[in-house]
Amino acid sequence: MKVCFASHNANKVKELNEMVPDHISILGLEELGIKEDIEESGKTLEENSLIKARYVFEKHKIPVIADDSGLVVHALNGEPGVYSARYAGPEKNDDMNMDLLLKNLETVSDRSAAFQTVISYIDESGQLNQFKGEIQGKIIDVKKGNNGFGYDPIFQPIGYEGTFAELSSDLKNRISHRARAVHKLLEYLRQEL
Ligand code: IMP
């Protein structure tokens, strides 16, 4: 059974392909001939992942998985949230994003935050299911560590000494928001497909 993962990132597509049961084959956007970026115009992770899933489903009528992630900082009313990638501007620059976040938190004592992922899955009949993964933590004052991407150097998950950028990628990939959402999706797919 063919299922699209609405991503242009071949690594992400390959990774998911290795995680799903053998009778499911994951196709990326390129393999469906979708070259354009799908506009993420939603105001929530739920909306954005749904927009991406629906775009592909309308075109190809095959089951689709789409994800959207972000960093939610409680003292900033959930910012940068859905705007995490472009918080400091359209350049989508990780360092600029972290610098802006640290500046906005300069005088803030509540540093609690969470990474969240929402996966939308539309099945062959058009029915939607959404799966949410989250990891709680705090934003530290200075960047630490060289692994990972995005806000990893300033995010320290609860129960761990280091930031996401100081943890091994193996460990991060086991406890992350994305891993938790994917786990819920896989449980569902194993039962349904
Ligand atoms: P995406 O939806 O997975 O593309 O994530 C959107 C943005 O959220 C990324 O560009 C990062 O800025 C941030 N983000 C999502 N997941 C992570 C993570 O695991 N570590 C650090 N930043 C992340």
Short mmCIF file of N, CA, C and O in Angstrom, two decimals, residues 34-111:
data_model
loop_
_atom_site.label_atom_id
_atom_site.label_comp_id
_atom_site.label_asym_id
_atom_site.label_seq_id
_atom_site.Cartn_x
_atom_site.Cartn_y
_atom_site.Cartn_z
N ILE A 34 5.30 16.38 -7.18
CA ILE A 34 4.95 17.67 -6.58
C ILE A 34 6.25 18.40 -6.24
O ILE A 34 6.97 18.01 -5.33
N LYS A 35 6.55 19.44 -7.02
CA LYS A 35 7.83 20.13 -6.84
C LYS A 35 7.69 21.40 -6.01
O LYS A 35 8.63 21.87 -5.39
N GLU A 36 6.47 21.96 -6.05
CA GLU A 36 6.26 23.24 -5.38
C GLU A 36 6.22 23.08 -3.85
O GLU A 36 5.92 22.00 -3.35
N ASP A 37 6.55 24.19 -3.15
CA ASP A 37 6.37 24.21 -1.70
C ASP A 37 4.89 24.42 -1.41
O ASP A 37 4.25 25.25 -2.05
N ILE A 38 4.36 23.69 -0.47
CA ILE A 38 2.95 23.88 -0.10
C ILE A 38 2.90 24.99 0.95
O ILE A 38 3.60 24.92 1.96
N GLU A 39 2.09 26.01 0.67
CA GLU A 39 2.07 27.18 1.56
C GLU A 39 1.49 26.84 2.93
O GLU A 39 0.38 26.29 3.02
N GLU A 40 2.26 27.15 3.98
CA GLU A 40 1.79 26.85 5.34
C GLU A 40 1.14 28.10 5.92
O GLU A 40 1.75 28.86 6.64
N SER A 41 -0.13 28.30 5.57
CA SER A 41 -0.80 29.54 5.92
C SER A 41 -1.65 29.42 7.19
O SER A 41 -2.36 30.36 7.54
N GLY A 42 -1.59 28.28 7.87
CA GLY A 42 -2.41 28.07 9.07
C GLY A 42 -1.86 28.81 10.28
O GLY A 42 -0.73 29.29 10.27
N LYS A 43 -2.69 28.89 11.32
CA LYS A 43 -2.29 29.59 12.55
C LYS A 43 -1.91 28.60 13.66
O LYS A 43 -1.50 29.01 14.75
N THR A 44 -2.08 27.31 13.40
CA THR A 44 -1.72 26.29 14.39
C THR A 44 -1.00 25.15 13.67
O THR A 44 -1.08 25.02 12.45
N LEU A 45 -0.32 24.32 14.48
CA LEU A 45 0.35 23.15 13.91
C LEU A 45 -0.68 22.21 13.29
O LEU A 45 -0.43 21.60 12.25
N GLU A 46 -1.85 22.12 13.95
CA GLU A 46 -2.92 21.25 13.44
C GLU A 46 -3.35 21.71 12.04
O GLU A 46 -3.49 20.90 11.12
N GLU A 47 -3.54 23.04 11.90
CA GLU A 47 -3.99 23.57 10.60
C GLU A 47 -2.93 23.36 9.52
O GLU A 47 -3.24 22.94 8.40
N ASN A 48 -1.68 23.67 9.85
CA ASN A 48 -0.63 23.57 8.83
C ASN A 48 -0.41 22.14 8.36
O ASN A 48 -0.22 21.89 7.16
N SER A 49 -0.41 21.19 9.29
CA SER A 49 -0.19 19.81 8.85
C SER A 49 -1.39 19.34 8.02
O SER A 49 -1.24 18.61 7.04
N LEU A 50 -2.59 19.82 8.39
CA LEU A 50 -3.78 19.45 7.62
C LEU A 50 -3.74 20.06 6.21
O LEU A 50 -4.08 19.40 5.23
N ILE A 51 -3.31 21.32 6.12
CA ILE A 51 -3.23 21.98 4.80
C ILE A 51 -2.33 21.16 3.86
O ILE A 51 -2.66 20.91 2.70
N LYS A 52 -1.19 20.72 4.40
CA LYS A 52 -0.25 19.94 3.57
C LYS A 52 -0.83 18.59 3.17
O LYS A 52 -0.74 18.17 2.02
N ALA A 53 -1.47 17.92 4.13
CA ALA A 53 -2.03 16.59 3.84
C ALA A 53 -3.16 16.71 2.81
O ALA A 53 -3.24 15.95 1.85
N ARG A 54 -4.01 17.73 3.02
CA ARG A 54 -5.16 17.89 2.13
C ARG A 54 -4.74 18.23 0.70
O ARG A 54 -5.33 17.75 -0.26
N TYR A 55 -3.69 19.05 0.58
CA TYR A 55 -3.19 19.45 -0.74
C TYR A 55 -2.85 18.22 -1.57
O TYR A 55 -3.23 18.11 -2.73
N VAL A 56 -2.14 17.29 -0.95
CA VAL A 56 -1.71 16.09 -1.67
C VAL A 56 -2.91 15.17 -1.92
O VAL A 56 -3.06 14.62 -3.02
N PHE A 57 -3.78 15.04 -0.91
CA PHE A 57 -4.93 14.14 -1.06
C PHE A 57 -5.83 14.60 -2.21
O PHE A 57 -6.29 13.79 -3.02
N GLU A 58 -6.08 15.91 -2.29
CA GLU A 58 -6.94 16.43 -3.35
C GLU A 58 -6.37 16.12 -4.73
O GLU A 58 -7.10 15.84 -5.67
N LYS A 59 -5.05 16.17 -4.84
CA LYS A 59 -4.41 15.94 -6.15
C LYS A 59 -4.34 14.46 -6.52
O LYS A 59 -4.52 14.10 -7.67
N HIS A 60 -4.02 13.62 -5.56
CA HIS A 60 -3.66 12.23 -5.89
C HIS A 60 -4.58 11.17 -5.31
O HIS A 60 -4.47 10.00 -5.67
N LYS A 61 -5.45 11.57 -4.37
CA LYS A 61 -6.40 10.63 -3.76
C LYS A 61 -5.72 9.38 -3.21
O LYS A 61 -6.23 8.27 -3.35
N ILE A 62 -4.55 9.56 -2.64
CA ILE A 62 -3.93 8.43 -1.93
C ILE A 62 -3.76 8.85 -0.46
O ILE A 62 -3.77 10.04 -0.14
N PRO A 63 -3.60 7.89 0.45
CA PRO A 63 -3.40 8.25 1.86
C PRO A 63 -2.18 9.14 2.02
O PRO A 63 -1.17 8.95 1.34
N VAL A 64 -2.28 10.14 2.92
CA VAL A 64 -1.20 11.10 3.09
C VAL A 64 -0.90 11.33 4.57
O VAL A 64 -1.81 11.46 5.39
N ILE A 65 0.39 11.44 4.86
CA ILE A 65 0.88 11.83 6.18
C ILE A 65 1.57 13.19 6.02
O ILE A 65 2.35 13.36 5.08
N ALA A 66 1.27 14.15 6.91
CA ALA A 66 1.99 15.43 6.88
C ALA A 66 2.25 15.86 8.31
O ALA A 66 1.43 15.61 9.21
N ASP A 67 3.40 16.49 8.54
CA ASP A 67 3.70 16.91 9.91
C ASP A 67 4.03 18.40 9.98
O ASP A 67 4.38 19.00 8.97
N ASP A 68 3.87 18.96 11.16
CA ASP A 68 4.33 20.33 11.39
C ASP A 68 4.77 20.41 12.86
O ASP A 68 4.12 19.83 13.73
N SER A 69 5.90 21.09 13.08
CA SER A 69 6.45 21.15 14.43
C SER A 69 6.77 22.59 14.81
O SER A 69 6.91 23.45 13.94
N GLY A 70 6.92 22.82 16.11
CA GLY A 70 7.32 24.15 16.55
C GLY A 70 7.67 24.15 18.03
O GLY A 70 7.42 23.18 18.75
N LEU A 71 8.27 25.26 18.44
CA LEU A 71 8.65 25.46 19.83
C LEU A 71 7.64 26.41 20.46
O LEU A 71 7.42 27.51 19.93
N VAL A 72 7.05 25.97 21.57
CA VAL A 72 6.03 26.78 22.24
C VAL A 72 6.61 27.28 23.56
O VAL A 72 6.97 26.48 24.43
N VAL A 73 6.72 28.61 23.70
CA VAL A 73 7.27 29.18 24.94
C VAL A 73 6.10 29.79 25.72
O VAL A 73 5.41 30.68 25.23
N HIS A 74 5.91 29.26 26.92
CA HIS A 74 4.68 29.61 27.65
C HIS A 74 4.61 31.08 28.00
O HIS A 74 3.56 31.70 27.85
N ALA A 75 5.73 31.69 28.44
CA ALA A 75 5.71 33.10 28.85
C ALA A 75 5.48 34.04 27.65
O ALA A 75 5.18 35.22 27.83
N LEU A 76 5.65 33.52 26.45
CA LEU A 76 5.43 34.34 25.25
C LEU A 76 4.13 33.95 24.55
O LEU A 76 4.01 34.06 23.32
N ASN A 77 3.17 33.49 25.34
CA ASN A 77 1.87 33.09 24.79
C ASN A 77 1.97 32.09 23.65
O ASN A 77 1.22 32.17 22.68
N GLY A 78 2.91 31.18 23.77
CA GLY A 78 3.01 30.12 22.76
C GLY A 78 3.92 30.43 21.57
O GLY A 78 4.12 29.59 20.70
N GLU A 79 4.47 31.64 21.54
CA GLU A 79 5.43 31.97 20.47
C GLU A 79 6.71 31.16 20.65
O GLU A 79 7.01 30.78 21.78
N PRO A 80 7.50 30.92 19.63
CA PRO A 80 7.26 31.19 18.22
C PRO A 80 6.28 30.20 17.57
O PRO A 80 5.76 30.49 16.50
N GLY A 81 5.99 29.07 18.23
CA GLY A 81 4.95 28.17 17.76
C GLY A 81 5.01 27.84 16.29
O GLY A 81 6.04 27.38 15.78
N VAL A 82 3.92 28.14 15.63
CA VAL A 82 3.80 27.79 14.22
C VAL A 82 4.78 28.61 13.35
O VAL A 82 5.07 28.25 12.21
N TYR A 83 5.29 29.70 13.92
CA TYR A 83 6.23 30.55 13.17
C TYR A 83 7.69 30.24 13.50
O TYR A 83 8.58 31.05 13.21
N SER A 84 7.95 29.08 14.14
CA SER A 84 9.29 28.78 14.64
C SER A 84 10.38 28.92 13.56
O SER A 84 11.44 29.49 13.82
N ALA A 85 10.13 28.41 12.37
CA ALA A 85 11.17 28.42 11.32
C ALA A 85 11.50 29.85 10.89
O ALA A 85 12.64 30.17 10.57
N ARG A 86 10.49 30.73 10.86
CA ARG A 86 10.68 32.10 10.33
C ARG A 86 10.48 33.16 11.40
O ARG A 86 10.03 34.27 11.11
N TYR A 87 10.81 32.83 12.66
CA TYR A 87 10.58 33.75 13.79
C TYR A 87 11.29 35.08 13.58
O TYR A 87 10.71 36.14 13.77
N ALA A 88 12.56 35.04 13.14
CA ALA A 88 13.33 36.29 12.97
C ALA A 88 13.30 36.78 11.53
O ALA A 88 14.01 37.73 11.18
N GLY A 89 12.50 36.17 10.67
CA GLY A 89 12.40 36.63 9.29
C GLY A 89 12.40 35.49 8.30
O GLY A 89 12.66 34.34 8.66
N PRO A 90 12.13 35.84 7.03
CA PRO A 90 11.96 34.80 6.00
C PRO A 90 13.23 34.02 5.68
O PRO A 90 13.18 33.00 4.99
N GLU A 91 14.38 34.49 6.18
CA GLU A 91 15.64 33.76 5.92
C GLU A 91 15.63 32.38 6.56
O GLU A 91 16.41 31.51 6.18
N LYS A 92 14.77 32.20 7.55
CA LYS A 92 14.71 30.91 8.30
C LYS A 92 16.09 30.55 8.85
O LYS A 92 16.58 29.45 8.65
N ASN A 93 16.73 31.53 9.52
CA ASN A 93 18.08 31.33 10.04
C ASN A 93 18.03 30.92 11.52
O ASN A 93 17.49 31.64 12.36
N ASP A 94 18.62 29.75 11.82
CA ASP A 94 18.54 29.21 13.18
C ASP A 94 19.14 30.15 14.22
O ASP A 94 18.56 30.36 15.29
N ASP A 95 20.34 30.69 13.92
CA ASP A 95 21.01 31.57 14.90
C ASP A 95 20.20 32.83 15.15
O ASP A 95 20.05 33.27 16.30
N MET A 96 19.69 33.43 14.08
CA MET A 96 18.88 34.65 14.24
C MET A 96 17.61 34.34 15.05
O MET A 96 17.19 35.14 15.89
N ASN A 97 17.01 33.19 14.79
CA ASN A 97 15.80 32.81 15.53
C ASN A 97 16.09 32.66 17.01
O ASN A 97 15.36 33.17 17.87
N MET A 98 17.21 31.98 17.32
CA MET A 98 17.55 31.77 18.74
C MET A 98 17.89 33.10 19.40
O MET A 98 17.50 33.34 20.55
N ASP A 99 18.65 33.97 18.69
CA ASP A 99 19.02 35.26 19.27
C ASP A 99 17.78 36.09 19.60
O ASP A 99 17.70 36.71 20.67
N LEU A 100 16.82 36.08 18.69
CA LEU A 100 15.58 36.85 18.93
C LEU A 100 14.82 36.28 20.14
O LEU A 100 14.34 37.03 21.00
N LEU A 101 14.76 34.96 20.20
CA LEU A 101 14.04 34.34 21.33
C LEU A 101 14.72 34.68 22.65
O LEU A 101 14.05 35.05 23.63
N LEU A 102 16.06 34.59 22.68
CA LEU A 102 16.78 34.90 23.93
C LEU A 102 16.58 36.36 24.31
O LEU A 102 16.42 36.69 25.48
N LYS A 103 16.55 37.24 23.32
CA LYS A 103 16.32 38.67 23.58
C LYS A 103 14.91 38.87 24.17
O LYS A 103 14.74 39.60 25.16
N ASN A 104 13.93 38.21 23.58
CA ASN A 104 12.56 38.37 24.06
C ASN A 104 12.35 37.77 25.46
O ASN A 104 11.36 38.07 26.12
N LEU A 105 13.29 36.90 25.88
CA LEU A 105 13.17 36.28 27.20
C LEU A 105 14.12 36.88 28.23
O LEU A 105 14.18 36.40 29.37
N GLU A 106 14.85 37.95 27.80
CA GLU A 106 15.90 38.53 28.65
C GLU A 106 15.44 38.81 30.08
O GLU A 106 16.12 38.48 31.04
N THR A 107 14.25 39.38 30.20
CA THR A 107 13.79 39.77 31.54
C THR A 107 12.71 38.82 32.07
O THR A 107 11.99 39.15 33.01
N VAL A 108 12.60 37.66 31.44
CA VAL A 108 11.52 36.73 31.80
C VAL A 108 12.06 35.59 32.65
O VAL A 108 13.04 34.95 32.28
N SER A 109 11.41 35.35 33.80
CA SER A 109 11.93 34.28 34.66
C SER A 109 11.32 32.91 34.35
O SER A 109 11.95 31.88 34.54
N ASP A 110 10.07 32.88 33.86
CA ASP A 110 9.46 31.60 33.48
C ASP A 110 10.02 31.16 32.13
O ASP A 110 9.65 31.71 31.10
N ARG A 111 10.91 30.18 32.15
CA ARG A 111 11.59 29.76 30.91
C ARG A 111 10.99 28.47 30.37
O ARG A 111 11.58 27.82 29.50
#
